[in-house]
Every structure is written in structure tokens, then in C-alpha cells.
CSV table of C-alpha atoms in Angstrom, one decimal:
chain,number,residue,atom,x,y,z
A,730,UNK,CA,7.6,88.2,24.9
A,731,UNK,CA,8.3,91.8,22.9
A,732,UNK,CA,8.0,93.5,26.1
A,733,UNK,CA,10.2,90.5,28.2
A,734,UNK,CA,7.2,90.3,30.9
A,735,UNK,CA,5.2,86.9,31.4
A,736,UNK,CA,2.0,87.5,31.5
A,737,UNK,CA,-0.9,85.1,34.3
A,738,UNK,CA,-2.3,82.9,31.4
A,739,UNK,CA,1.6,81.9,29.9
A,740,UNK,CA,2.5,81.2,33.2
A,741,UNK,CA,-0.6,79.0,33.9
A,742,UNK,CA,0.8,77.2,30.4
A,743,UNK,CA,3.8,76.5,31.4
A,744,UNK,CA,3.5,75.4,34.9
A,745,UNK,CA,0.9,72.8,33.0
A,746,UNK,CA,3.6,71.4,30.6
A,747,UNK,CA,6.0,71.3,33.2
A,748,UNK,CA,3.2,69.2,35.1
A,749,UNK,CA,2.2,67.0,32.3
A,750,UNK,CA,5.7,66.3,31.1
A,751,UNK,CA,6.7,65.2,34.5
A,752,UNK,CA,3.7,63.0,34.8
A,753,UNK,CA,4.4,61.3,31.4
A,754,UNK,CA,7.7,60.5,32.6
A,755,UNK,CA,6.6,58.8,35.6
A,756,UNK,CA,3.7,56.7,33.9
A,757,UNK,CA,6.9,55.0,31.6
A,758,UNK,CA,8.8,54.0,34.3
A,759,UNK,CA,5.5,52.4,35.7
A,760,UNK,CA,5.8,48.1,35.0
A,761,UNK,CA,3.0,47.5,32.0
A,762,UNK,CA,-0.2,46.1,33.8
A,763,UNK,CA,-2.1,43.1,32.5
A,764,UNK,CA,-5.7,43.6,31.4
A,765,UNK,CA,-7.9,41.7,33.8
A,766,UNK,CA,-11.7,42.4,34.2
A,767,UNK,CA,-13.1,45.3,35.3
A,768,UNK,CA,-14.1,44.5,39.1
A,769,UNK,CA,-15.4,47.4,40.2
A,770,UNK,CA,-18.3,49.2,39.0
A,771,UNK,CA,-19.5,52.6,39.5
A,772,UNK,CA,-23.1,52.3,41.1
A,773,UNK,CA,-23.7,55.9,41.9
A,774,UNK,CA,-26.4,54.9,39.4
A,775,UNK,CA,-28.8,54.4,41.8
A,776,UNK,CA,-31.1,57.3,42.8
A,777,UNK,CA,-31.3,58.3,46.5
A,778,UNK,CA,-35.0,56.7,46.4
A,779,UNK,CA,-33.4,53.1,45.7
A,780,UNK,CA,-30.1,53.8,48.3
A,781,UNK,CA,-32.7,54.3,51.0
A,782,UNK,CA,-34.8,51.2,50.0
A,783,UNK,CA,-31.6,49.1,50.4
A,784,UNK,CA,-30.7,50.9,53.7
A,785,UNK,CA,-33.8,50.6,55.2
A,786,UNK,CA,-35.6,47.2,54.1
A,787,UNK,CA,-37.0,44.9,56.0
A,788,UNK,CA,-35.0,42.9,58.6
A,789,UNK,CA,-34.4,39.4,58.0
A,790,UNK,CA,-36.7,39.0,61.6
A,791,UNK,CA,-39.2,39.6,59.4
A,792,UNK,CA,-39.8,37.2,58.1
A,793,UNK,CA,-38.3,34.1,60.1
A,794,UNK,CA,-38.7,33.4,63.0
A,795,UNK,CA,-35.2,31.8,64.3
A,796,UNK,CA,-31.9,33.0,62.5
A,797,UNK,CA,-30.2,30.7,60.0
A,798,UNK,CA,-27.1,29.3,61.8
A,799,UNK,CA,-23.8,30.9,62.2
A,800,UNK,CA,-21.1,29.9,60.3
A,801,UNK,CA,-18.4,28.8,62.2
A,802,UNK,CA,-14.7,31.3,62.0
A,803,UNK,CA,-12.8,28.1,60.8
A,804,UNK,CA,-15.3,27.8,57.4
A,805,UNK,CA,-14.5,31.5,56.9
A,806,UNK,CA,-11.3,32.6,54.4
A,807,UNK,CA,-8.7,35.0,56.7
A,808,UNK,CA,-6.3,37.0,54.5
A,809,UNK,CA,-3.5,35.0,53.9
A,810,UNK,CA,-5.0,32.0,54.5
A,811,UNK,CA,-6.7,29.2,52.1
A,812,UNK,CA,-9.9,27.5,53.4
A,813,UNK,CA,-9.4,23.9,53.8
A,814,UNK,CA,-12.3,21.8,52.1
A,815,UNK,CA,-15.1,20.3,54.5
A,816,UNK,CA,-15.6,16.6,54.6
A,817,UNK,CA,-19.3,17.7,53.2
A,818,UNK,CA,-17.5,18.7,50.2
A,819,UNK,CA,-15.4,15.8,49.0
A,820,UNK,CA,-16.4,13.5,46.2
A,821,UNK,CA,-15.4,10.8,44.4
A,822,UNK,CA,-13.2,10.0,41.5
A,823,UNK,CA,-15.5,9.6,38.6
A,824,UNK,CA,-16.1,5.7,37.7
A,825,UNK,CA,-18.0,3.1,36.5
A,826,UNK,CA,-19.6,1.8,33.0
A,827,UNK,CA,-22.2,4.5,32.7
A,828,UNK,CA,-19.5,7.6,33.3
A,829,UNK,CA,-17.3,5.7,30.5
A,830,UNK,CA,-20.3,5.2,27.9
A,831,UNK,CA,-21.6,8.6,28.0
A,832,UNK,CA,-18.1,10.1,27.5
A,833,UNK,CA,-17.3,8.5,25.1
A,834,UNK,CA,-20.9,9.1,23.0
A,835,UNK,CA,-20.2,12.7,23.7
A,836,UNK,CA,-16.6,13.0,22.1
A,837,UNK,CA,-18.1,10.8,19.0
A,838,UNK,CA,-20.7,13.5,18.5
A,839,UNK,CA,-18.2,16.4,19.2
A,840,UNK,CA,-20.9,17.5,22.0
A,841,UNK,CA,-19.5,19.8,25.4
A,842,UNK,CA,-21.2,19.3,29.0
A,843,UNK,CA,-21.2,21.9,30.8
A,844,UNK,CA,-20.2,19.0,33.4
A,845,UNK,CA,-16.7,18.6,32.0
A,846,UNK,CA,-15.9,22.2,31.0
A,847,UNK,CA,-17.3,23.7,34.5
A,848,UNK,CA,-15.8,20.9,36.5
A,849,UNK,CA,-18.7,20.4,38.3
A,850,UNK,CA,-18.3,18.1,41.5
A,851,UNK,CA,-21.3,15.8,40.9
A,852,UNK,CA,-20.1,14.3,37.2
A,853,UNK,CA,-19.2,11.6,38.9
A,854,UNK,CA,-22.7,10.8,40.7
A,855,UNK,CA,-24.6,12.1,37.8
A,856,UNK,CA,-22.5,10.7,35.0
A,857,UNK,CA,-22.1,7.5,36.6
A,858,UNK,CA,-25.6,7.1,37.7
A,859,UNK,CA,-25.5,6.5,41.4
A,860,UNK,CA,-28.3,4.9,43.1
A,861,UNK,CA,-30.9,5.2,40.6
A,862,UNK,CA,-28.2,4.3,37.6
A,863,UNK,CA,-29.8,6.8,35.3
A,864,UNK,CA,-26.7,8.5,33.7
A,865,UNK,CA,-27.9,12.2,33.4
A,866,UNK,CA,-25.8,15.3,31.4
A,867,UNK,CA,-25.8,18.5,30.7
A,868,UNK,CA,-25.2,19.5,27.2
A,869,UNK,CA,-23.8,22.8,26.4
A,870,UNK,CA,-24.7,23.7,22.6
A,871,UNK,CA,-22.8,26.8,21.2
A,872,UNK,CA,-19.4,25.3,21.5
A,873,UNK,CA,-17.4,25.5,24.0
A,874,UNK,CA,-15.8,29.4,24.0
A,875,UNK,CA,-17.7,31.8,26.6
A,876,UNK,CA,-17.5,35.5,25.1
A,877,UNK,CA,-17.6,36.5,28.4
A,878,UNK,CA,-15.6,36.1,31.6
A,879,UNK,CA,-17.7,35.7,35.1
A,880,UNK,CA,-14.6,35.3,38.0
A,881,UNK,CA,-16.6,32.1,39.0
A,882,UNK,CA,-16.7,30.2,36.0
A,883,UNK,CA,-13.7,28.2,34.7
A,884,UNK,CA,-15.5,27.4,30.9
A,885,UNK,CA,-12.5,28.9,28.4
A,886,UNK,CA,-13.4,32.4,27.1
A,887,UNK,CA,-12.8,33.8,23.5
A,888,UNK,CA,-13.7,37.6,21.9
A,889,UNK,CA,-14.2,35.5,18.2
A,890,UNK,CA,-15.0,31.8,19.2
A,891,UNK,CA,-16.0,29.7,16.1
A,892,UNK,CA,-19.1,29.5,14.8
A,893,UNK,CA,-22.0,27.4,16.0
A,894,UNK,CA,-21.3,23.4,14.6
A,895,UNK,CA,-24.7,23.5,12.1
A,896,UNK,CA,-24.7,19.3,13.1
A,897,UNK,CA,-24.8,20.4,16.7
A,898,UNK,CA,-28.6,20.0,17.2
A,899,UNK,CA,-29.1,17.0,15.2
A,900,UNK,CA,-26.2,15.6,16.6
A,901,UNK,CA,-27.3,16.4,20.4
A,902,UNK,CA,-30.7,14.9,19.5
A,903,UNK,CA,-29.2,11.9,18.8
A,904,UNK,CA,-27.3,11.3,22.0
A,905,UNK,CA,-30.4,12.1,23.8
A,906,UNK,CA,-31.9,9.3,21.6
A,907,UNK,CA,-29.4,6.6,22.5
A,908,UNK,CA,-29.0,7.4,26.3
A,909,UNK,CA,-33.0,6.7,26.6
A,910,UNK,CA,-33.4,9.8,28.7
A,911,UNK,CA,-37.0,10.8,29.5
A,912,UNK,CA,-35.5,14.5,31.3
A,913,UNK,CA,-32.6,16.3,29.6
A,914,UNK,CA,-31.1,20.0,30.5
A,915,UNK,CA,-29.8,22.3,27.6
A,916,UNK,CA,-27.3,24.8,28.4
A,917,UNK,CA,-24.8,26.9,26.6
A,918,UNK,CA,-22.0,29.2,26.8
A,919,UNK,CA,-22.6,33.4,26.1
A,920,UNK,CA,-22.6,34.3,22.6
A,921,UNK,CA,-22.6,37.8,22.3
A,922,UNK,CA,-20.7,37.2,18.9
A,923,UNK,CA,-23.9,36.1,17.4
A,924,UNK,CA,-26.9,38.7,16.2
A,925,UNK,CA,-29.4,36.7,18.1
A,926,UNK,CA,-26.9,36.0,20.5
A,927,UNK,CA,-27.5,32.1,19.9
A,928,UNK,CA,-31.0,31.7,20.5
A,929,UNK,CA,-32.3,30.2,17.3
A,930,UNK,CA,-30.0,27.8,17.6
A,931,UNK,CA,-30.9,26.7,21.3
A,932,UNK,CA,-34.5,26.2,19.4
A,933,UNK,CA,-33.3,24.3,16.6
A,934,UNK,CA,-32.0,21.6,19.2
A,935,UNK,CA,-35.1,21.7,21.1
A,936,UNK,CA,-37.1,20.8,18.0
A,937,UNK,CA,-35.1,18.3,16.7
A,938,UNK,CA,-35.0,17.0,20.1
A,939,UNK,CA,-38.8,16.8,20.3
A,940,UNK,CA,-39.0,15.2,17.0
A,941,UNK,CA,-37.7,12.4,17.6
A,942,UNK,CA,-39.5,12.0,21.3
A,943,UNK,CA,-42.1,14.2,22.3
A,944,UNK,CA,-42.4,13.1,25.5
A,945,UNK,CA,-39.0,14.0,26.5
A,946,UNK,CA,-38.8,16.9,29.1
A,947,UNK,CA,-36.4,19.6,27.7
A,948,UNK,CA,-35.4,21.8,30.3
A,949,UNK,CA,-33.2,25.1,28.5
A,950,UNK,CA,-30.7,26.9,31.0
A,951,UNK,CA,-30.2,29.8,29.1
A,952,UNK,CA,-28.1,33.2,28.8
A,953,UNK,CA,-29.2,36.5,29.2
A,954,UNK,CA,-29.2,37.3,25.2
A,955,UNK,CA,-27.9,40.7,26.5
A,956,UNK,CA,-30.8,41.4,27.2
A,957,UNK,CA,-32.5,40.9,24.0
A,958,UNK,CA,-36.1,39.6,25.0
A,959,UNK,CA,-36.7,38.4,21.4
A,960,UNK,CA,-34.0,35.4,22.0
A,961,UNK,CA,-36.1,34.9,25.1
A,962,UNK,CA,-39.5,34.8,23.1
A,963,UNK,CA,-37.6,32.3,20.6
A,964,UNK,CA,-36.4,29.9,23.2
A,965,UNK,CA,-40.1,29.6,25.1
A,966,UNK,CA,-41.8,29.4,22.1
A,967,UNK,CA,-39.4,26.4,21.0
A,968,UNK,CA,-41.3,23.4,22.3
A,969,UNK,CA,-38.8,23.6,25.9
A,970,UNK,CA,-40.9,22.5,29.1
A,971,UNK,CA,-38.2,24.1,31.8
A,972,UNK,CA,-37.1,27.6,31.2
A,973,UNK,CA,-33.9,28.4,33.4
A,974,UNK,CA,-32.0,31.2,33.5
A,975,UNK,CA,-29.3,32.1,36.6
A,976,UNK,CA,-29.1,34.7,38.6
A,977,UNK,CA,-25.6,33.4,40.3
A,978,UNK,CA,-25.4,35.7,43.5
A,979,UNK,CA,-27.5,38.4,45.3
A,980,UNK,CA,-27.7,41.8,43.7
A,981,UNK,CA,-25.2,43.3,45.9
A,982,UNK,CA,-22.4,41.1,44.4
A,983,UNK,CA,-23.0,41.1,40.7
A,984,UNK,CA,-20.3,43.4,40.4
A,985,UNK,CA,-17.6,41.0,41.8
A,986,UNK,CA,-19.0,37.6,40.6
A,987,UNK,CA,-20.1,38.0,37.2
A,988,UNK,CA,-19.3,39.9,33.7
A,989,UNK,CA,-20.2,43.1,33.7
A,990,UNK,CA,-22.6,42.4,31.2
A,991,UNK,CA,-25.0,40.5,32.7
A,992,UNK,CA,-26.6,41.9,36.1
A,993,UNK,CA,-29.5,41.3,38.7
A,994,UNK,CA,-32.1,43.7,36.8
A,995,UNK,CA,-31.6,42.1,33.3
A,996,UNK,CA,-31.6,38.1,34.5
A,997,UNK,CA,-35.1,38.7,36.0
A,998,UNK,CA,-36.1,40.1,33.0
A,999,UNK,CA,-35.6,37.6,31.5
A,1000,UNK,CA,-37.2,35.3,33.9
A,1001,UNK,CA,-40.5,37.3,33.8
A,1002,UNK,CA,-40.3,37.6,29.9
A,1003,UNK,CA,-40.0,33.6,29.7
A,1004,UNK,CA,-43.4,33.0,32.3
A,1005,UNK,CA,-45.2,36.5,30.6
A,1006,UNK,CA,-44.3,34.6,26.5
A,1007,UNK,CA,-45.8,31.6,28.1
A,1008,UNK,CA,-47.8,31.2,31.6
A,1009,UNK,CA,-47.7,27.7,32.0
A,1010,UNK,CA,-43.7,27.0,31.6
A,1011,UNK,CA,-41.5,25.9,34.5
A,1012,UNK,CA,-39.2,28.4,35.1
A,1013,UNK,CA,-36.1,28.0,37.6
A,1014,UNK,CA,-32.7,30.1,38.9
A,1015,UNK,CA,-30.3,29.3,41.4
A,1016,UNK,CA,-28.0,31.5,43.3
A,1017,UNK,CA,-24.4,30.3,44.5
A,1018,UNK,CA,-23.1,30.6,48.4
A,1019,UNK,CA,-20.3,31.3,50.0
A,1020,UNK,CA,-19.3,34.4,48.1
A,1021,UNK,CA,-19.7,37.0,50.6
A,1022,UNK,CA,-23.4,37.5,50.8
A,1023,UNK,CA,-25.3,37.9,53.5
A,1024,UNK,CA,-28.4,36.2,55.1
A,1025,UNK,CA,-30.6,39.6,54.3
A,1026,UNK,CA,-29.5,39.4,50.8
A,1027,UNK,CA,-30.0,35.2,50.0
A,1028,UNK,CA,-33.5,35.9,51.5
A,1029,UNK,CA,-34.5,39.2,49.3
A,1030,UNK,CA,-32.9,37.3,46.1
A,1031,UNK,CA,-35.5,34.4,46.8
A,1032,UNK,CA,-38.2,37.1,47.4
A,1033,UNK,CA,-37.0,38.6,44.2
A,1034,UNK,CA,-37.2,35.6,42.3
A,1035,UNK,CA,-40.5,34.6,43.4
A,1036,UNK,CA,-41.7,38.0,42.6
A,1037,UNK,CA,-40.3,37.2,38.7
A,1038,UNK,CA,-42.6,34.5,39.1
A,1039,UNK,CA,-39.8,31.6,38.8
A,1040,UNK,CA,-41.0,28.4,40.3
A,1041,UNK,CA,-38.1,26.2,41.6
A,1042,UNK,CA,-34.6,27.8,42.6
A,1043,UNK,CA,-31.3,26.0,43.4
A,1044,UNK,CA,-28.7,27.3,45.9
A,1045,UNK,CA,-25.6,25.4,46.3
A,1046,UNK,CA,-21.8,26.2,47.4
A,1047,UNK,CA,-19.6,27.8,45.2
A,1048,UNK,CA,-16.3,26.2,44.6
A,1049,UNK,CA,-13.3,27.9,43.3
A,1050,UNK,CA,-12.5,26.0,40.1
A,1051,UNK,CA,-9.0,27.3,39.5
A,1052,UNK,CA,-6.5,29.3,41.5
A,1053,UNK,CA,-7.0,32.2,39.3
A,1054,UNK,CA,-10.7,32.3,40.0
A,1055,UNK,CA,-12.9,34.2,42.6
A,1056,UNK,CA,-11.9,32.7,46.3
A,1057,UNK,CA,-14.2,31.3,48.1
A,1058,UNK,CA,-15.4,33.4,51.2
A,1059,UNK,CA,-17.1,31.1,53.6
A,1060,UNK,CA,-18.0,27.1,53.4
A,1061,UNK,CA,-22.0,27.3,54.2
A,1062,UNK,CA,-22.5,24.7,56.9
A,1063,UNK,CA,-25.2,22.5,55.6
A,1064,UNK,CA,-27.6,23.1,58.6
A,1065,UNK,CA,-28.0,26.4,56.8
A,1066,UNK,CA,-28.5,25.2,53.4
A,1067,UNK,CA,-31.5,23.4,55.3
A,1068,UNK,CA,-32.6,26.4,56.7
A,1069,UNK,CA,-33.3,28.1,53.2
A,1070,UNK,CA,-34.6,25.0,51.8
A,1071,UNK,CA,-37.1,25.2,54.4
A,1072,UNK,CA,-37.4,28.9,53.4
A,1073,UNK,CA,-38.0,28.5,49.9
A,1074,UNK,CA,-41.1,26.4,50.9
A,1075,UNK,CA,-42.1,29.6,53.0
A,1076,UNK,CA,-41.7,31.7,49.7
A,1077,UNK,CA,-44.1,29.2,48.0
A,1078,UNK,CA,-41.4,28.2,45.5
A,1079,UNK,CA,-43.1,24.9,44.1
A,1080,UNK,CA,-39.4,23.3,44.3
A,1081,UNK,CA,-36.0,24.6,46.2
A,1082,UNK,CA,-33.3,22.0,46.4
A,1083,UNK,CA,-30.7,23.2,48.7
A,1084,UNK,CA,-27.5,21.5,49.6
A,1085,UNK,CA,-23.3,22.1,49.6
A,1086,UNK,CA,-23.2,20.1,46.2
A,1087,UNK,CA,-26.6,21.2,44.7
A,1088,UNK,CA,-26.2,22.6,41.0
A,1089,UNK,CA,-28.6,24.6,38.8
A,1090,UNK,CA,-29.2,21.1,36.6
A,1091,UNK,CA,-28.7,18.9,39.6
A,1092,UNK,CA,-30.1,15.6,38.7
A,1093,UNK,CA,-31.7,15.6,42.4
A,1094,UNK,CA,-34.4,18.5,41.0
A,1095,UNK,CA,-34.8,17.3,37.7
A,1096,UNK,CA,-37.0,14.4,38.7
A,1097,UNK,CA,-38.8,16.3,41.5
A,1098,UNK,CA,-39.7,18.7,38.4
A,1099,UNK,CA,-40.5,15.9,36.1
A,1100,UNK,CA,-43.1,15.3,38.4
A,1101,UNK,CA,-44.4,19.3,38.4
A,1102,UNK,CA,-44.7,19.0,34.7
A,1103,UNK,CA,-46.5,15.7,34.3
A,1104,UNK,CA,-49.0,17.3,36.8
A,1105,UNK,CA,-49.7,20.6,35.0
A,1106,UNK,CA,-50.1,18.1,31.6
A,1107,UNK,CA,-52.5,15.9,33.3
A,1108,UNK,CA,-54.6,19.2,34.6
A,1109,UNK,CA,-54.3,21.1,31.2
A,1110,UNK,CA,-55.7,17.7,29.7
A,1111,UNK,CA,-58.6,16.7,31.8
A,1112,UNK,CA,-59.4,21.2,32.4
């Protein structure tokens, strides 16, 4: 300065670029980190009103009477450690004529399952047939590119995937057609790309499914549309006779198991949208088990669900698809998966399959479901 003296506020300056300039040089000499997803999230969101609600809810003696049963230490994952797989668990190698025809249909028509791409456990059983040797699939319209990335779902994820195949729901509609199903279950990756976030589409398929057999039972497991309840509206309205939409886990582990764009609040939205659009539909969620939740939390999910108005829920074990997906906390001893089975009866859900292997489009509830609708047609006709 003129007068040679430093004055407070250019000593405050440059004790802050002396700061900043060190930091910088730090931060370079820090490795580059890879993007992964966000897996925390902030939730100071919630007003004091709802903390309390959480902290001080009802007990889950409440409500039971009896405790589900303990899982064992040996089912549980120690850090450092990798959970060996349960007899329960283990399936076969996919086989037979059925598993081999319907394959190769679906490569023919260039058509996805959501079988294949989220290497579900039953395809073998469901594909093949089993006991009842009806082949049953799960078809996955939109392609095969998520736009979003849930750590517990092993379906390939893209930020542009290519547009919808125009041929896609005539060509699904014609599978359906030479497979002789009476039930079938629609189901499709996220499409935020998309305005409507695929929803007309999902309806176009419906229709042409329903044109060629009416008295096919089209059950639509759905994404959230971001939240856009006009998709919703479109899908009910399309002629579908299921609505499904998943919540995946309890509310207190969105955060960990899913993109954050989906969450709790917006997938019962949906729910209640779907029933509120059209009161007689079926609608149906399932939650997933063995991610860290707790017995207090499975049971107020259910009570949340029933309070949506959904009608059947599914809870099976969740089963880490690849190394580089969510671990698996605990294997859920299937005593306990009988326990909230029994629960879900409790609740008044009109359907709850519950079991280690049990899948939101497990063939095992389709029929039971078949059944609900062909009741409510027989009482709509003769009311």
C-alpha cells in the first residue's frame, strides 16, 4: 500500500488465497473418482411432525400377536464375508421344449422379458412350464435400456436408449396369440426419455392385445411415469384388467435400493391414481426382502399399501444379480415369508403370495388372480 501498512480486510484476502490455492493443489493430486449413483440422500426434508410419527408408531405387537421368526446369524451378511446361498434358493438349469419354443418366438419377434434381462430365478419353472406345462412370460415393451439405475436391478441402463420399435405392440400381440395364453403380464423398463414417459405405448400393446382376444387377462406392471399421473390415467383406461406398480422396499430404504427418482410417496400415488381412474381394476405391488429392513417396516409397507387401496402384494427374496449390485443383507428363512403371508390375509389383501422365490409376475399369483377377476366379471354381469 501508499502508506506500506496492511490493512484487516487485505489481510483477510490474502490469508483466503493462500487458503484456496493450497486447497486446489491438494484436490489435483486427489485419484479422479468414478461417477456412481448418488446413495445418500438428504432427508432433513421431513418436518419434525413426520420424524416423530416414525419414532413413535405403533409397535409391531400391535398388531400380531407372536413375532415373525428370527433369522438365524448364519443367513445374515458379516463385513467381509459373502452369504452362502440356502438350499431354499437353488433352482434349476432352464430346460425342456416349452423354455426352447418360447425363446425362440421371442428373438423372432425382437421382444425382451423381463425374465431374461432381470435374471430372474424362476424362467426356468415359468418358461418351461412346470407342473401345469403352461409356459408363462413376462414381456418388457420399451426396449431393453432402463434410463434409470436402481442398485437392485441388473436390466442395462442408457441416458439416450433408442426409440420405442413402432412393431413392438403388434408384434407382442402376436406372440401372445401363438402361445394360447389366457393371462399375460406387461412390463417395461423406465423411460424418462420419452414426453409421456412411455405410456401410450404400454396402451397401444394392450389394445392390440385385446383385439385379437378379448378375453385375455392383461395385467400391466408399470413405472412410475415420474410421477406423471396422466401416463397413469392412459394405462387404466387402456382396456388392462391388473394394474401393477412396485414399491421394491419399505420407505426407510428407498434411498439405498432404488433411483433417486422414484420414491415411496410417488409409487403409491400411483397406486391410488390407478384404483381412483377406475374402481373396479386389480391393482398389485410387491416389496423385496432381505435388504435390511425390518419387521416394523415390512408390516407398515403392507399397511401402506392396503391403505392405497392395492389388492394383492408379492414379497419375495432379493437376490444380488451381479457383483456390482446391492449385497444381499439377510436370506429370509421361509417360516417367515409364511408369517407375512399369513399377515397379508390379516390386512385383508384379497391375494399375498409370499415365498424366497416369489416375483412381482410370479406365475403362482397370476392364476389365483385370474380367478379374482372372473369373479368381479361374473358379479358386474349378473349386478
Amino acid at each position: 500500500t501508499p502508506t506500506g501498512v496492511l490493512t484487516l480486510p487485505m489481510m483477510r484476502w490474502m490469508t483466503y488465497s493462500l487458503f484456496a490455492g493450497t486447497l486446489k493443489h491438494y484436490r489435483s493430486l486427489l485419484p479422479v473418482q468414478r461417477s456412481y449413483p448418488q446413495l445418500v440422500r438428504n432427508v432433513s426434508h421431513l418436518s419434525q411432525e413426520q420424524r416423530d410419527i416414525i419414532a413413535n408408531g405403533p409397535g409391531l405387537e400391535e398388531f400380531v400377536t407372536g413375532n415373525a421368526p428370527p433369522t438365524p446369524d448364519y443367513l445374515k451378511r458379516k463385513k467381509g464375508h459373502r452369504l452362502r446361498l440356502p438350499e431354499w434358493l437353488k433352482t434349476d438349469i432352464p430346460l425342456g421344449k416349452n423354455y426352447h419354443r418360447l425363446k425362440k418366438d421371442l428373438r423372432r419377434l425382437n421382444l425382451s422379458t423381463v425374465c431374461e434381462e432381470a435374471k430372474c430365478p424362476n424362467i426356468g419353472e415359468c418358461w418351461g412350464g412346470g407342473e401345469s406345462h403352461t409356459a408363462t412370460a413376462t414381456i418388457m415393451v420399451l426396449g431393453d435400456q432402463c434410463t434409470r439405475g436402481c442398485r437392485f436391478c441388473s436390466v442395462k441402463t442408457s441416458r439416450a436408449p433408442p426409440p420405442p420399435d413402432p412393431m413392438e405392440p403388434i408384434n407382442t400381440a402376436t406372440a401372445i396369440a401363438e402361445w394360447g395364453l389366457d393371462y399375460v403380464v406387461l412390463t417395461s423398463v423406465d423411460r424418462d426419455d420419452l414426453n409421456d414417459g412411455g405410456a401410450e405405448h404400454f396402451a397401444q400393446t394392450v389394445r392390440e392385445i385385446k383385439k385379437r382376444n378379448s378375453s385375455i387377462m392383461v395385467e400391466c406392471l408399470t413405472p412410475d411415469f415420474r410421477g406423471n399421473m396422466d401416463g397413469v390415467t392412459t394405462v387404466t383406461l387402456s382396456g388392462l384388467d391388473v394394474y401393477a406398480h412396485n414399491v421394491e422396499t419399505v420407505k426407510e430404504l428407498q434411498w439405498l435400493v432404488r433411483d433417486p427418482r422414484a420414491n415411496y410417496k410417488q409409487s403409491l400415488s400411483v397406486l391410488e391414481h390407478a384404483k381412483f381412474v377406475k374402481p373396479s381394476l386389480v391393482t398389485k405391488s410387491s416389496i423385496m426382502l432381505g435388504v435390511g429392513e425390518t419387521d416394523q417396516q415390512v408390516l407398515q409397507t403392507m399397511k401402506d399399501l392396503r391403505s392405497a387401496g392395492v389388492d394383492c402384494v408379492t414379497l419375495g427374496q432379493y437376490m444380488q444379480p451381479t457383483k456390482w449390485h446391492l449385497k444381499v443383507k439377510e436370506y429370509v428363512l421361509p417360516e417367515k415369508f409364511k408369517f407375512w403371508e399369513e399377515m397379508g390375509s390379516r390386512l385383508g389383501f384379497l391375494y399375498t403370495a409370499s415365498g424366497p422365490l416369489v416375483r412381482s409376475s410370479y406365475k403362482a399369483g397370476e392364476f389365483f388372480i385370474k380367478n379374482i377377476l372372473k369373479q368381479r366379471q361374473t358379479e358386474t354381469s349378473t349386478g
